[in-house]
Short mmCIF file of C-alpha atoms in Angstrom, two decimals:
data_model
loop_
_atom_site.label_atom_id
_atom_site.label_comp_id
_atom_site.label_asym_id
_atom_site.label_seq_id
_atom_site.Cartn_x
_atom_site.Cartn_y
_atom_site.Cartn_z
CA ILE A 30 -10.52 -15.06 -1.12
CA MET A 31 -11.69 -17.41 -3.83
CA ALA A 32 -12.51 -21.06 -3.42
CA PRO A 33 -9.85 -22.84 -5.52
CA SER A 34 -12.39 -25.06 -7.27
CA LYS A 35 -14.03 -22.10 -9.03
CA GLU A 36 -13.68 -21.88 -12.81
CA ALA A 37 -11.65 -19.14 -14.45
CA LYS A 38 -14.83 -17.31 -15.40
CA THR A 39 -15.87 -17.21 -11.77
CA TRP A 40 -12.45 -15.77 -10.90
CA GLU A 41 -12.71 -13.14 -13.61
CA PHE A 42 -16.16 -11.96 -12.61
CA GLY A 43 -15.78 -12.52 -8.85
CA ASP A 44 -19.00 -14.48 -9.16
CA PHE A 45 -20.34 -15.14 -5.66
CA GLN A 46 -24.12 -15.13 -5.92
CA THR A 47 -25.83 -13.91 -2.76
CA PRO A 48 -28.05 -16.41 -0.94
CA ALA A 49 -31.62 -15.08 -0.91
CA GLU A 50 -31.88 -15.36 2.88
CA LEU A 51 -28.69 -13.35 3.40
CA ALA A 52 -29.97 -10.57 1.12
CA ARG A 53 -33.25 -10.52 3.03
CA GLN A 54 -31.49 -10.40 6.41
CA ALA A 55 -29.26 -7.55 5.30
CA LEU A 56 -32.01 -5.36 3.92
CA SER A 57 -34.37 -6.12 6.81
CA HIS A 58 -31.66 -4.92 9.19
CA LEU A 59 -31.30 -1.73 7.15
CA ARG A 60 -35.04 -1.08 7.29
CA LYS A 61 -35.24 -1.89 11.02
CA LEU A 62 -32.49 0.58 11.94
CA ASP A 63 -33.69 3.32 9.59
CA PRO A 64 -37.49 2.96 9.25
CA ASP A 65 -37.86 6.52 7.94
CA PHE A 66 -35.78 5.83 4.83
CA ARG A 67 -38.27 5.16 2.04
CA PRO A 68 -36.65 4.82 -1.40
CA ARG A 69 -38.60 5.56 -4.55
CA THR A 70 -36.00 3.79 -6.74
CA ILE A 71 -34.01 0.60 -6.17
CA ILE A 72 -30.98 -0.22 -8.34
CA GLU A 73 -28.74 -3.27 -8.39
CA PRO A 74 -25.85 -2.54 -10.81
CA THR A 75 -24.69 -6.19 -11.07
CA CYS A 76 -27.83 -8.10 -10.16
CA GLY A 77 -26.74 -11.68 -10.96
CA VAL A 78 -29.64 -14.02 -10.18
CA GLY A 79 -31.44 -11.16 -8.46
CA ALA A 80 -31.26 -12.03 -4.75
CA PHE A 81 -30.72 -8.45 -3.57
CA LEU A 82 -33.00 -6.93 -6.17
CA LEU A 83 -35.94 -9.18 -5.28
CA ALA A 84 -35.39 -8.85 -1.53
CA ALA A 85 -35.24 -5.06 -1.82
CA ALA A 86 -38.45 -5.00 -3.84
CA ASP A 87 -40.20 -6.94 -1.06
CA ILE A 88 -38.75 -5.03 1.90
CA PHE A 89 -39.22 -1.61 0.31
CA PRO A 90 -42.60 -1.99 -1.43
CA GLU A 91 -42.96 1.80 -1.68
CA ALA A 92 -40.26 1.91 -4.38
CA GLU A 93 -41.75 2.84 -7.75
CA LYS A 94 -38.80 1.67 -9.87
CA VAL A 95 -36.67 -1.47 -9.44
CA VAL A 96 -33.75 -1.45 -11.90
CA GLY A 97 -31.33 -4.34 -12.43
CA LEU A 98 -28.33 -4.59 -14.77
CA GLU A 99 -26.50 -7.85 -15.52
CA ILE A 100 -23.79 -8.81 -18.02
CA GLU A 101 -24.46 -12.58 -17.92
CA PRO A 102 -27.48 -13.42 -20.16
CA ASN A 103 -28.40 -16.64 -18.36
CA TYR A 104 -28.60 -14.89 -15.01
CA LEU A 105 -30.72 -12.13 -16.48
CA ALA A 106 -33.09 -14.68 -18.04
CA ASN A 107 -33.57 -16.29 -14.61
CA VAL A 108 -34.41 -12.96 -12.99
CA ARG A 109 -36.85 -12.06 -15.77
CA SER A 110 -38.56 -15.41 -15.37
CA THR A 111 -38.96 -14.88 -11.62
CA VAL A 112 -40.17 -11.29 -12.01
CA SER A 113 -42.74 -12.25 -14.66
CA ASP A 114 -44.63 -14.24 -12.03
CA ARG A 115 -44.84 -11.34 -9.59
CA SER A 116 -47.90 -9.14 -9.27
CA ASP A 117 -45.65 -6.05 -9.18
CA SER A 118 -43.65 -6.93 -12.30
CA HIS A 119 -44.46 -3.49 -13.73
CA ARG A 120 -42.02 -1.95 -11.21
CA PHE A 121 -39.04 -3.82 -12.67
CA ASP A 122 -36.68 -2.61 -15.38
CA LEU A 123 -34.18 -5.41 -16.15
CA ARG A 124 -31.34 -4.71 -18.58
CA GLU A 125 -28.48 -6.68 -20.08
CA GLY A 126 -25.34 -4.59 -19.95
CA ASP A 127 -21.79 -4.01 -18.77
CA PHE A 128 -21.35 -2.07 -15.55
CA PHE A 129 -18.18 -0.44 -16.88
CA LYS A 130 -19.85 0.80 -20.08
CA THR A 131 -23.15 2.04 -18.64
CA ASP A 132 -23.83 5.78 -18.29
CA TRP A 133 -24.97 5.58 -14.70
CA ALA A 134 -25.00 9.34 -14.10
CA SER A 135 -27.51 9.79 -16.91
CA LEU A 136 -29.63 6.85 -15.73
CA LEU A 137 -29.83 8.06 -12.12
CA GLY A 138 -30.72 11.55 -13.26
CA LYS A 139 -33.98 10.22 -14.72
CA LEU A 140 -35.11 8.25 -11.66
CA PRO A 141 -37.18 9.40 -8.68
CA GLU A 142 -35.41 9.97 -5.36
CA PRO A 143 -34.44 8.79 -2.78
CA ILE A 144 -32.45 6.09 -4.58
CA LEU A 145 -31.30 2.86 -2.93
CA ILE A 146 -28.33 1.14 -4.60
CA VAL A 147 -27.92 -2.45 -3.42
CA GLY A 148 -25.87 -5.48 -4.36
CA ASN A 149 -22.84 -7.69 -4.03
CA PRO A 150 -20.15 -6.51 -6.48
CA PRO A 151 -17.39 -8.87 -7.70
CA TRP A 152 -14.99 -10.25 -5.09
CA VAL A 153 -11.86 -10.20 -7.25
CA THR A 154 -8.76 -8.03 -7.62
CA SER A 155 -7.29 -6.44 -10.72
CA ALA A 156 -4.22 -8.68 -10.31
CA ASP A 157 -6.41 -11.81 -10.27
CA ILE A 158 -8.05 -10.80 -13.53
CA GLY A 159 -4.69 -9.90 -15.05
CA ARG A 160 -3.31 -13.36 -14.25
CA LEU A 161 -6.31 -14.89 -16.01
CA LYS A 162 -5.96 -12.49 -18.94
CA GLY A 163 -9.55 -11.47 -18.27
CA SER A 164 -11.16 -8.30 -19.54
CA ASN A 165 -13.64 -7.55 -16.74
CA LEU A 166 -11.71 -4.43 -15.74
CA PRO A 167 -12.35 -0.68 -15.68
CA GLU A 168 -10.14 1.64 -17.71
CA LYS A 169 -6.82 2.19 -15.95
CA SER A 170 -6.66 5.22 -13.68
CA ASN A 171 -4.97 6.01 -10.38
CA PHE A 172 -8.35 6.36 -8.66
CA GLN A 173 -6.78 5.51 -5.28
CA LYS A 174 -4.55 8.58 -5.70
CA TYR A 175 -1.34 6.75 -4.81
CA THR A 176 1.79 8.74 -5.45
CA GLY A 177 5.54 8.18 -5.60
CA PHE A 178 6.86 4.99 -4.04
CA GLU A 179 3.38 3.54 -3.36
CA ALA A 180 2.37 3.89 -6.99
CA VAL A 181 5.37 1.97 -8.32
CA THR A 182 5.67 -0.84 -5.76
CA GLY A 183 2.42 -2.65 -6.46
CA LYS A 184 0.25 -1.03 -3.80
CA ALA A 185 -2.17 0.03 -6.51
CA ASN A 186 -3.51 -3.51 -7.01
CA PHE A 187 -7.18 -3.11 -6.13
CA ASP A 188 -10.43 -4.95 -5.67
CA ILE A 189 -12.74 -4.47 -8.64
CA SER A 190 -15.55 -3.90 -6.14
CA GLU A 191 -13.58 -0.96 -4.71
CA TRP A 192 -13.56 0.81 -8.05
CA MET A 193 -17.22 -0.04 -8.68
CA LEU A 194 -18.38 1.14 -5.27
CA ILE A 195 -16.49 4.40 -5.60
CA GLN A 196 -18.38 4.94 -8.86
CA ASN A 197 -21.66 4.08 -7.10
CA LEU A 198 -20.81 6.59 -4.39
CA LYS A 199 -19.90 9.24 -6.94
CA TRP A 200 -23.28 8.90 -8.68
CA ILE A 201 -25.40 8.66 -5.55
CA SER A 202 -23.64 11.65 -3.97
CA GLU A 203 -25.38 13.84 -6.55
CA HIS A 204 -28.74 12.60 -5.27
CA SER A 205 -30.59 11.78 -2.10
CA GLY A 206 -30.21 8.10 -1.37
CA CYS A 207 -28.39 5.20 0.19
CA LEU A 208 -25.62 2.84 -0.90
CA ALA A 209 -26.08 -0.60 0.74
CA MET A 210 -23.63 -3.29 -0.32
CA LEU A 211 -22.21 -6.64 0.68
CA CYS A 212 -18.44 -6.72 0.21
CA LYS A 213 -15.09 -7.38 1.84
CA THR A 214 -14.72 -5.41 5.06
CA SER A 215 -11.45 -3.87 3.88
CA VAL A 216 -13.18 -2.60 0.73
CA ALA A 217 -16.07 -1.10 2.71
CA ARG A 218 -13.61 0.82 4.90
CA LYS A 219 -11.80 2.11 1.81
CA ILE A 220 -15.09 3.35 0.35
CA LEU A 221 -16.02 5.14 3.55
CA ARG A 222 -12.52 6.60 3.84
CA HIS A 223 -12.77 7.83 0.25
CA ALA A 224 -16.11 9.48 1.00
CA TRP A 225 -15.03 11.03 4.27
CA LYS A 226 -11.66 12.23 2.99
CA ASP A 227 -13.19 13.81 -0.11
CA GLY A 228 -16.00 15.48 1.82
CA VAL A 229 -18.86 13.51 0.26
CA PRO A 230 -22.06 14.49 2.15
CA THR A 231 -22.64 11.21 4.00
CA THR A 232 -24.54 10.27 7.12
CA GLY A 233 -25.88 7.21 8.93
CA SER A 234 -23.00 4.87 8.02
CA ARG A 235 -23.39 1.32 9.33
CA MET A 236 -21.49 -1.94 8.95
CA VAL A 237 -22.67 -5.44 9.90
CA GLN A 238 -20.25 -8.36 10.09
CA ILE A 239 -21.16 -11.48 8.11
CA ASP A 240 -19.71 -14.99 7.97
CA ALA A 241 -18.24 -15.20 4.46
CA MET A 242 -17.10 -18.78 4.98
CA GLU A 243 -20.63 -19.89 5.81
CA HIS A 244 -22.29 -18.04 2.95
CA PHE A 245 -19.62 -18.09 0.21
CA SER A 246 -16.92 -20.56 1.31
CA ALA A 247 -14.53 -17.61 1.20
CA ALA A 248 -11.89 -17.07 3.90
CA VAL A 249 -12.19 -13.31 4.10
CA ASP A 250 -13.65 -10.71 6.45
CA ALA A 251 -16.88 -9.50 4.88
CA CYS A 252 -19.72 -7.20 5.81
CA PHE A 253 -22.92 -5.52 4.74
CA PHE A 254 -22.41 -1.78 4.86
CA SER A 255 -24.67 1.16 4.16
CA VAL A 256 -24.17 4.89 3.90
CA LYS A 257 -26.70 7.62 3.12
CA THR A 258 -26.03 10.69 0.99
CA ASN A 259 -27.55 14.15 1.27
CA GLY A 260 -29.69 12.97 4.17
CA GLY A 261 -28.75 15.50 6.83
CA LYS A 262 -25.66 16.71 8.68
CA THR A 263 -22.50 15.08 7.33
CA THR A 264 -20.82 12.66 9.74
CA THR A 265 -17.56 10.71 9.50
CA ASP A 266 -18.34 7.83 11.87
CA CYS A 267 -19.63 4.33 11.18
CA ALA A 268 -21.52 2.14 13.66
CA PHE A 269 -20.29 -1.47 13.63
CA PHE A 270 -22.69 -4.34 14.41
CA ASP A 271 -21.56 -7.88 15.20
CA SER A 272 -24.56 -9.51 13.48
CA PHE A 273 -27.95 -8.85 11.95
CA ASP A 274 -29.52 -9.74 15.30
CA ALA A 275 -27.75 -6.83 17.00
CA THR A 276 -29.76 -3.67 17.57
CA GLU A 277 -26.88 -1.70 19.14
CA PRO A 278 -23.39 -1.25 17.68
CA SER A 279 -20.44 -2.90 19.41
CA ASN A 280 -18.03 -0.21 18.22
CA THR A 281 -17.73 2.99 16.23
CA PHE A 282 -14.93 3.62 13.76
CA GLY A 283 -14.44 6.74 11.72
CA TYR A 284 -12.29 9.38 10.07
CA HIS A 285 -10.82 12.10 12.28
CA ASP A 286 -7.68 14.22 12.14
CA GLY A 287 -7.15 12.98 8.58
CA MET A 288 -6.94 9.34 9.74
CA MET A 289 -9.06 6.22 9.83
CA LEU A 290 -9.69 5.21 13.45
CA SER A 291 -10.77 1.72 14.47
CA HIS A 292 -12.07 2.87 17.89
CA VAL A 293 -13.07 6.53 17.92
CA ASP A 294 -13.75 6.89 21.66
CA GLN A 295 -10.50 5.14 22.60
CA PHE A 296 -8.54 7.38 20.26
CA TYR A 297 -9.84 10.52 21.94
CA ASP A 298 -8.95 9.07 25.34
CA HIS A 299 -5.29 9.00 24.24
CA ARG A 300 -5.18 11.68 21.56
CA GLU A 301 -2.50 13.65 23.42
CA LEU A 302 0.07 11.07 22.23
CA LEU A 303 -0.57 11.98 18.58
CA GLY A 304 2.17 13.82 16.75
CA LYS A 305 5.45 13.58 14.88
CA ASP A 306 8.40 12.70 17.07
CA ASN A 307 11.31 15.05 16.46
CA HIS A 308 14.09 12.56 17.18
CA TYR A 309 13.03 9.07 16.12
CA THR A 310 12.05 7.95 12.62
CA TRP A 311 10.29 4.70 11.75
CA ARG A 312 11.81 2.73 8.88
CA SER A 313 10.96 -0.42 6.99
CA GLY A 314 13.41 -3.25 6.32
CA VAL A 315 15.34 -4.05 3.16
CA LYS A 316 13.50 -4.62 -0.12
CA HIS A 317 15.20 -6.63 -2.87
CA ASP A 318 12.40 -8.60 -4.65
CA SER A 319 14.65 -11.61 -5.20
CA SER A 320 14.62 -13.81 -2.12
CA LYS A 321 15.95 -16.88 -3.95
CA VAL A 322 19.14 -15.01 -4.82
CA MET A 323 19.57 -12.51 -2.00
CA GLU A 324 18.55 -14.63 1.00
CA LEU A 325 20.76 -17.46 2.23
CA ARG A 326 19.64 -20.18 4.62
CA LYS A 327 21.96 -21.87 7.11
CA VAL A 328 21.82 -25.64 6.49
CA ASP A 329 24.18 -28.11 8.21
CA GLY A 330 26.97 -25.60 8.56
CA GLU A 331 26.75 -24.13 5.07
CA LEU A 332 24.74 -21.47 3.28
CA LYS A 333 22.20 -22.31 0.59
CA ASN A 334 20.22 -19.96 -1.59
CA GLY A 335 16.58 -20.32 -2.57
CA TYR A 336 17.51 -22.62 -5.44
CA GLY A 337 19.09 -25.08 -3.00
CA GLN A 338 22.59 -24.24 -4.21
CA ALA A 339 25.47 -24.17 -1.71
CA VAL A 340 27.01 -20.69 -1.60
CA GLN A 341 30.41 -19.48 -0.40
CA LEU A 342 30.70 -15.70 -0.15
CA GLU A 343 32.81 -13.19 1.74
CA LYS A 344 31.28 -11.99 5.01
CA LEU A 345 31.56 -8.36 3.99
CA TYR A 346 28.14 -8.02 2.35
CA ARG A 347 26.36 -10.74 4.36
CA PHE A 348 24.18 -9.79 7.31
CA PRO A 349 21.90 -11.78 9.64
CA LEU A 350 18.28 -11.49 8.47
CA LEU A 351 15.09 -11.59 10.52
CA LYS A 352 11.64 -11.69 8.92
CA SER A 353 8.12 -11.03 10.21
CA SER A 354 7.72 -14.70 11.13
CA ASP A 355 10.85 -14.51 13.29
CA LEU A 356 9.57 -11.53 15.24
CA GLY A 357 6.08 -12.99 15.41
CA ASN A 358 7.47 -16.13 17.02
CA GLY A 359 9.98 -14.39 19.28
CA ARG A 360 13.06 -15.62 17.38
CA VAL A 361 15.30 -12.57 17.76
CA LYS A 362 18.45 -13.95 19.43
CA GLU A 363 19.65 -15.95 16.43
CA SER A 364 18.95 -15.94 12.71
CA ARG A 365 18.06 -18.75 10.35
CA LEU A 366 18.91 -16.60 7.35
CA GLU A 367 21.47 -14.18 6.03
CA THR A 368 20.91 -11.61 3.32
CA ILE A 369 23.23 -9.89 0.86
CA VAL A 370 23.22 -6.13 1.40
CA THR A 371 24.78 -4.57 -1.69
CA GLN A 372 24.54 -0.90 -0.67
CA ARG A 373 24.77 1.34 2.40
CA LYS A 374 22.26 3.79 0.97
CA VAL A 375 19.78 3.85 -1.89
CA GLY A 376 21.42 4.59 -5.23
CA GLU A 377 24.99 3.93 -4.08
CA ALA A 378 27.34 2.49 -6.70
CA THR A 379 27.71 -1.29 -6.51
CA ASP A 380 30.68 -1.89 -8.80
CA CYS A 381 33.02 -1.62 -5.79
CA ILE A 382 31.81 -5.09 -4.78
CA ARG A 383 33.88 -6.50 -7.67
CA GLU A 384 37.11 -5.47 -5.91
CA GLN A 385 36.07 -5.75 -2.26
CA ALA A 386 34.30 -9.11 -2.48
CA PRO A 387 34.99 -10.92 -5.78
CA LEU A 388 33.10 -14.08 -4.77
CA THR A 389 30.02 -12.01 -3.96
CA TRP A 390 30.29 -10.14 -7.26
CA ALA A 391 30.65 -13.38 -9.19
CA TYR A 392 27.59 -14.79 -7.41
CA LEU A 393 25.50 -11.71 -8.24
CA GLU A 394 26.60 -11.87 -11.88
CA GLN A 395 25.79 -15.58 -11.97
CA HIS A 396 22.21 -14.66 -11.02
CA GLY A 397 22.24 -11.40 -12.93
CA GLU A 398 19.34 -12.37 -15.17
CA ALA A 399 17.02 -12.88 -12.18
CA LEU A 400 18.13 -9.64 -10.56
CA ASP A 401 17.99 -7.63 -13.78
CA SER A 402 14.46 -8.84 -14.52
CA ARG A 403 12.94 -7.64 -11.24
CA GLY A 404 9.67 -6.11 -12.34
CA SER A 405 9.33 -3.10 -10.05
CA SER A 406 10.17 0.24 -11.63
CA ILE A 407 12.02 1.28 -8.46
CA TYR A 408 15.07 -0.59 -9.82
CA ARG A 409 15.00 1.26 -13.12
CA ASN A 410 17.98 3.54 -13.78
CA LYS A 411 19.65 2.40 -10.56
CA PRO A 412 23.05 0.69 -10.18
CA ARG A 413 23.01 -3.01 -10.99
CA PHE A 414 22.03 -5.28 -8.07
CA SER A 415 20.42 -2.34 -6.21
CA ILE A 416 18.23 -2.77 -3.15
CA PHE A 417 15.82 -0.43 -1.32
CA GLY A 418 14.96 0.31 2.28
CA VAL A 419 18.61 0.71 3.22
CA GLY A 420 20.47 3.53 4.93
CA ALA A 421 22.73 4.29 7.87
CA TYR A 422 19.94 3.12 10.18
CA THR A 423 20.22 -0.39 8.69
CA PHE A 424 23.65 -0.89 10.24
CA THR A 425 23.08 0.13 13.86
CA ASP A 426 23.71 -2.62 16.40
CA TRP A 427 20.52 -2.03 18.39
CA LYS A 428 16.99 -1.71 17.07
CA VAL A 429 13.38 -1.96 18.22
CA ALA A 430 11.25 -3.83 15.69
CA ILE A 431 7.71 -5.02 15.03
CA SER A 432 6.17 -7.26 12.39
CA GLY A 433 3.74 -5.62 10.00
CA PHE A 434 1.79 -8.86 9.50
CA TYR A 435 1.27 -10.35 12.95
CA LYS A 436 -1.90 -9.28 14.70
CA ARG A 437 -0.43 -8.02 17.94
CA LEU A 438 1.38 -4.92 19.12
CA GLU A 439 4.63 -6.40 20.36
CA PHE A 440 7.77 -4.30 20.06
CA GLN A 441 11.00 -6.26 20.50
CA VAL A 442 14.60 -5.28 21.12
CA VAL A 443 16.97 -6.78 18.57
CA GLY A 444 20.73 -6.68 19.05
CA PRO A 445 23.63 -7.85 16.91
CA ILE A 446 23.95 -11.51 15.96
CA ASP A 447 27.39 -13.04 15.44
CA GLY A 448 28.93 -9.61 15.83
CA LYS A 449 26.97 -7.96 13.02
CA PRO A 450 23.85 -5.76 13.01
CA VAL A 451 20.60 -7.50 12.11
CA VAL A 452 18.83 -6.63 8.87
CA PHE A 453 15.05 -7.04 8.48
CA ASP A 454 12.93 -7.72 5.42
CA ASP A 455 10.46 -5.11 4.21
CA THR A 456 7.54 -6.52 6.23
CA VAL A 457 9.24 -5.36 9.45
CA TYR A 458 9.34 -1.81 10.85
CA LEU A 459 12.06 -0.51 13.12
CA LEU A 460 13.54 2.27 15.18
CA ASN A 461 17.31 2.34 15.50
CA ALA A 462 19.02 3.05 18.83
CA LYS A 463 22.56 4.10 19.65
CA THR A 464 22.88 1.82 22.68
CA GLN A 465 21.31 -1.28 24.17
CA GLU A 466 19.93 0.81 27.04
CA GLU A 467 18.23 3.19 24.61
CA ALA A 468 16.68 0.28 22.71
CA TYR A 469 15.13 -1.15 25.88
CA PHE A 470 13.92 2.31 26.88
CA LEU A 471 12.16 2.74 23.52
CA ALA A 472 10.61 -0.73 23.79
CA ASP A 473 9.30 0.16 27.26
CA LEU A 474 7.60 3.27 25.87
CA LEU A 475 6.08 1.43 22.93
CA ASN A 476 4.84 -1.50 25.01
CA SER A 477 3.38 0.74 27.74
CA GLU A 478 -0.38 0.69 28.25
CA PRO A 479 -1.05 4.29 27.08
CA CYS A 480 0.93 3.76 23.87
CA GLN A 481 -0.68 0.38 23.20
CA LYS A 482 -4.19 1.79 23.72
CA PHE A 483 -3.40 4.70 21.43
CA LEU A 484 -2.15 2.41 18.66
CA GLU A 485 -5.05 -0.03 19.10
CA SER A 486 -7.48 2.82 18.46
CA MET A 487 -6.08 3.15 14.92
CA VAL A 488 -5.38 -0.49 13.99
CA PHE A 489 -7.73 -2.55 11.84
CA TRP A 490 -6.67 -6.11 12.62
CA SER A 491 -8.49 -7.62 9.64
CA GLU A 492 -6.13 -5.83 7.24
CA LYS A 493 -3.50 -7.99 5.55
CA ARG A 494 -0.79 -5.73 7.01
CA PRO A 495 -2.36 -4.09 10.05
CA ILE A 496 0.86 -2.42 11.24
CA THR A 497 2.33 0.17 8.87
CA VAL A 498 4.86 2.99 8.94
CA ASP A 499 2.00 5.46 8.52
CA LEU A 500 0.47 4.14 11.74
CA LEU A 501 3.70 4.06 13.75
CA LYS A 502 4.84 7.54 12.80
CA ARG A 503 1.76 8.97 14.54
CA ILE A 504 3.33 8.19 17.93
CA ASN A 505 5.08 11.07 19.65
CA LEU A 506 7.47 9.14 21.87
CA GLU A 507 8.44 12.23 23.83
CA LYS A 508 4.80 12.66 24.85
CA VAL A 509 4.63 8.98 25.83
CA ALA A 510 7.76 9.40 27.95
CA THR A 511 6.32 12.52 29.58
CA GLN A 512 3.06 10.77 30.43
CA LEU A 513 5.03 7.90 31.99
CA GLY A 514 7.26 10.28 33.98
CA ARG A 515 10.36 9.34 31.94
CA GLN A 516 11.01 12.55 30.01
CA ASP A 517 14.48 13.01 31.54
CA GLU A 518 15.51 9.59 30.21
CA TYR A 519 14.14 10.49 26.78
CA ILE A 520 16.21 13.68 26.70
CA SER A 521 19.36 11.89 27.85
CA PHE A 522 19.09 9.33 25.06
CA VAL A 523 18.39 11.76 22.22
CA GLU A 524 21.40 13.82 23.30
CA LEU A 525 23.79 10.87 22.97
CA PRO A 526 26.48 11.45 20.30
CA ALA A 527 26.35 9.55 17.03
CA LEU A 528 28.15 6.21 16.93
CA PRO A 529 29.92 4.20 14.21
CA LEU A 530 27.62 1.80 12.34
CA PHE A 531 29.09 -1.28 13.97
CA ALA A 532 32.44 -2.42 15.30
CA PRO A 533 33.89 -4.08 12.19
CA SER A 534 36.79 -6.45 12.06
CA GLN A 535 37.45 -7.44 8.46
CA ASP A 536 34.49 -5.34 7.33
CA THR A 537 36.18 -1.92 7.54
CA THR A 538 35.92 -1.20 3.83
CA PHE A 539 32.16 -1.54 3.72
CA SER A 540 31.35 0.24 7.00
CA ASN A 541 33.93 3.01 6.53
CA ALA A 542 33.12 4.31 10.03
CA THR A 543 29.93 6.00 8.83
CA LYS A 544 28.10 7.85 11.60
CA ILE A 545 24.42 7.48 12.30
CA ARG A 546 21.77 9.42 14.11
CA ALA A 547 18.75 8.01 15.90
#
């Protein structure tokens, strides 16, 4: 999201100063759509050169107090110089200070209401700052409330603006007012989700799309969003506007049934498909966090690892691998890659590889340092060379799969390649099937118009990974089959007996005729 020419300090502080005209457009749109909102206090918690603060002072002249805080002394000096020439300079209270160390609750408690909080908080993630060894971070806390697997696999990397805006929302929720901010669209949705999920008394939520490339040379979806607190009956919907010229929203998204919905009306048109399916479980592909070691590319008749080294290993632990890019480009009949699958289930002992496939064991030991130094805590206290996202479902011949990254709902049938079941990486989601016919039946259900419309009502395509397991597990496939008049087929497939993992030849030791269920 950052222009690569920016200095490290810009990266650390997410320093994208708002053009004055953009700030004026944003706040004028807010006033036009809500003319009855008349703030008595305006606050910009990270005011920079003051674009939002000054625009707000002009567009809301009834405000008695205009408060700006800024950590960068040169920026603050510029704002003070500009304000000193204004006839209403007595309204302004400009302070040098650190957002993270300011007692905002105390400050807001002394100011007249309604309060309007405006601004453009830093466009930078905690990981970005960590890489730069920067200090512009809040104290560590699991404010996103991630638990278990999510908390230990890196999902908790967050935008600094997300943390800051949640704090803004927390303070303003104790008062009558409005939070109106320019930020990444994904961050705005997270803030609204946080408010709606936690029952914050919000109303009048709006979001306006902006061109971040034009204004900030940043390739990211961005918006100006606003939400009022304690201003009437609580609502959990947000009107989305395509531009500041628009007077009517093009869409409404919201939070219903404990979920974020991208198209509220469309969701309710197909809500009968919502529910947990009793027979089919969505899975993600294999996670190993060491592609250079564990993934092997086919080059001129031989296998090479990510270091460019030629590799000769037994077939026993090698499986054809498909990634998101393969599914996204329709490459499902053959594989460019193979991957080493060291376990049949999470936590299974791996020392048997030494006897069953000595070349494979020697290769893993050769790269033991890389595998042992994998950073994720999921590998801690697990057998050496462990992987995740593996189970009986991994080894079924027939699967229905979809990429988590590609921005289309296309479910594809994937069968065995070179006589072995296909393995996916952890950016792919799958259902396993006992037969080829069942796989094509499931794909028909998932690609049907009712199912597609239902899923589209919950997908936010601007997300980095728009398709997730959480999304897919909301589909009740039996209800889809019933709506399509194919319930008898559904029942016939779920009643099929379990099958062996795959028909092994020399691979009998590894497969061991394990049975699977759909």
